Amino acid sequence: MRKMCAVVVAVVVGALSLLGAGSAVAEPQLDRITIPSDNFGTVGDHDSCRGALRVGAIAPKGKRGTIRITVTSYGFVGNGAGWAKNPKCRFLLRLTQWSAKYPVGRESFHPVAFGPKRGEKFVRELSPGSGLGSFNVATYAVNSPVQIPQSYGGTGFVAMVP
């Protein structure tokens, strides 16, 4: 009886494997030319908070002319009693895109707050349309009437959007 049960389980698992049931495949990163790197550092709004970010880009399946930008925190640190009371580093994340759809460029600013925990994410979908596009990610001051850059550089990349 046990032998028969084991054979049935093996056949079912084999059949499901061939059909792809239960398989988890991550969407691959979008092929791109990145300048200078996918990683950059930034500062925030209080108590000398600072940290680093990694930028990823994918082309979501079934969404033609769209890319998904993911900004992942490596963790932020700060100094003093203010940081101990509120361990969130705030800044504006600027996403810029140039493409056939946006030949003059399109900027969008998003308030972001990351804490000491590594792996916190900000995700946004952009719709530049299909074809060649150029994209830039950088950070700016959150409490300023003018745009003051706060990142140590930023990242920019060129990609062919499906």
Short mmCIF file of N, CA, C and O in Angstrom, two decimals, residues 41-44 91-92 94 109 138-142 144 146-154:
data_model
loop_
_atom_site.label_atom_id
_atom_site.label_comp_id
_atom_site.label_asym_id
_atom_site.label_seq_id
_atom_site.Cartn_x
_atom_site.Cartn_y
_atom_site.Cartn_z
N GLY A 41 24.14 56.76 -2.47
CA GLY A 41 23.89 57.17 -1.10
C GLY A 41 23.09 58.45 -1.05
O GLY A 41 23.05 59.21 -2.01
N THR A 42 22.45 58.69 0.10
CA THR A 42 21.67 59.91 0.27
C THR A 42 21.61 60.29 1.74
O THR A 42 21.93 59.48 2.61
N VAL A 43 21.21 61.53 1.99
CA VAL A 43 20.96 62.00 3.35
C VAL A 43 19.48 62.35 3.43
O VAL A 43 18.79 62.46 2.42
N GLY A 44 19.00 62.53 4.68
CA GLY A 44 17.58 62.83 4.87
C GLY A 44 17.35 64.13 5.58
O GLY A 44 18.18 65.03 5.56
N PHE A 91 12.88 61.95 2.57
CA PHE A 91 13.38 62.73 1.44
C PHE A 91 12.39 62.56 0.29
O PHE A 91 11.46 61.77 0.37
N LEU A 92 12.59 63.35 -0.76
CA LEU A 92 11.79 63.21 -1.98
C LEU A 92 12.59 62.39 -2.97
O LEU A 92 13.77 62.67 -3.21
N ARG A 94 13.08 61.55 -6.76
CA ARG A 94 12.74 62.10 -8.08
C ARG A 94 12.95 61.02 -9.14
O ARG A 94 14.03 60.46 -9.25
N PHE A 109 7.93 63.57 -8.30
CA PHE A 109 8.53 63.55 -6.98
C PHE A 109 7.64 62.75 -6.03
O PHE A 109 6.42 62.92 -6.05
N ALA A 138 17.03 60.08 -8.28
CA ALA A 138 17.85 60.86 -7.34
C ALA A 138 16.97 61.29 -6.18
O ALA A 138 15.75 61.13 -6.23
N THR A 139 17.58 61.84 -5.13
CA THR A 139 16.79 62.31 -3.99
C THR A 139 16.96 63.81 -3.80
O THR A 139 18.00 64.39 -4.14
N TYR A 140 15.91 64.42 -3.24
CA TYR A 140 15.87 65.86 -3.01
C TYR A 140 15.32 66.15 -1.62
O TYR A 140 14.68 65.30 -1.00
N ALA A 141 15.56 67.38 -1.14
CA ALA A 141 15.10 67.80 0.19
C ALA A 141 13.58 67.79 0.25
O ALA A 141 12.90 68.21 -0.69
N VAL A 142 13.06 67.34 1.38
CA VAL A 142 11.61 67.22 1.55
C VAL A 142 10.96 68.52 2.02
O VAL A 142 9.83 68.81 1.68
N SER A 144 11.72 71.96 1.50
CA SER A 144 12.39 73.10 0.90
C SER A 144 11.52 73.68 -0.21
O SER A 144 10.91 72.92 -0.98
N VAL A 146 12.62 75.15 -2.78
CA VAL A 146 13.34 74.93 -4.03
C VAL A 146 13.87 73.49 -4.05
O VAL A 146 13.99 72.85 -3.01
N GLN A 147 14.19 73.00 -5.23
CA GLN A 147 14.68 71.63 -5.36
C GLN A 147 16.17 71.57 -5.00
O GLN A 147 17.02 72.03 -5.75
N ILE A 148 16.46 70.99 -3.83
CA ILE A 148 17.84 70.86 -3.37
C ILE A 148 18.22 69.38 -3.41
O ILE A 148 17.65 68.57 -2.70
N PRO A 149 19.19 69.01 -4.27
CA PRO A 149 19.60 67.60 -4.33
C PRO A 149 20.21 67.14 -3.01
O PRO A 149 20.93 67.89 -2.35
N GLN A 150 19.92 65.91 -2.60
CA GLN A 150 20.46 65.36 -1.37
C GLN A 150 21.22 64.07 -1.57
O GLN A 150 21.84 63.58 -0.65
N SER A 151 21.15 63.49 -2.76
CA SER A 151 21.84 62.22 -2.97
C SER A 151 23.28 62.46 -3.39
O SER A 151 23.62 63.51 -3.91
N TYR A 152 24.10 61.46 -3.14
CA TYR A 152 25.48 61.48 -3.60
C TYR A 152 25.44 60.98 -5.03
O TYR A 152 25.67 59.81 -5.32
N GLY A 153 25.11 61.88 -5.94
CA GLY A 153 24.90 61.48 -7.33
C GLY A 153 23.48 61.01 -7.51
O GLY A 153 22.53 61.69 -7.19
N GLY A 154 23.33 59.83 -7.98
CA GLY A 154 22.04 59.23 -8.32
C GLY A 154 22.33 58.12 -9.30
O GLY A 154 23.48 57.73 -9.47
#
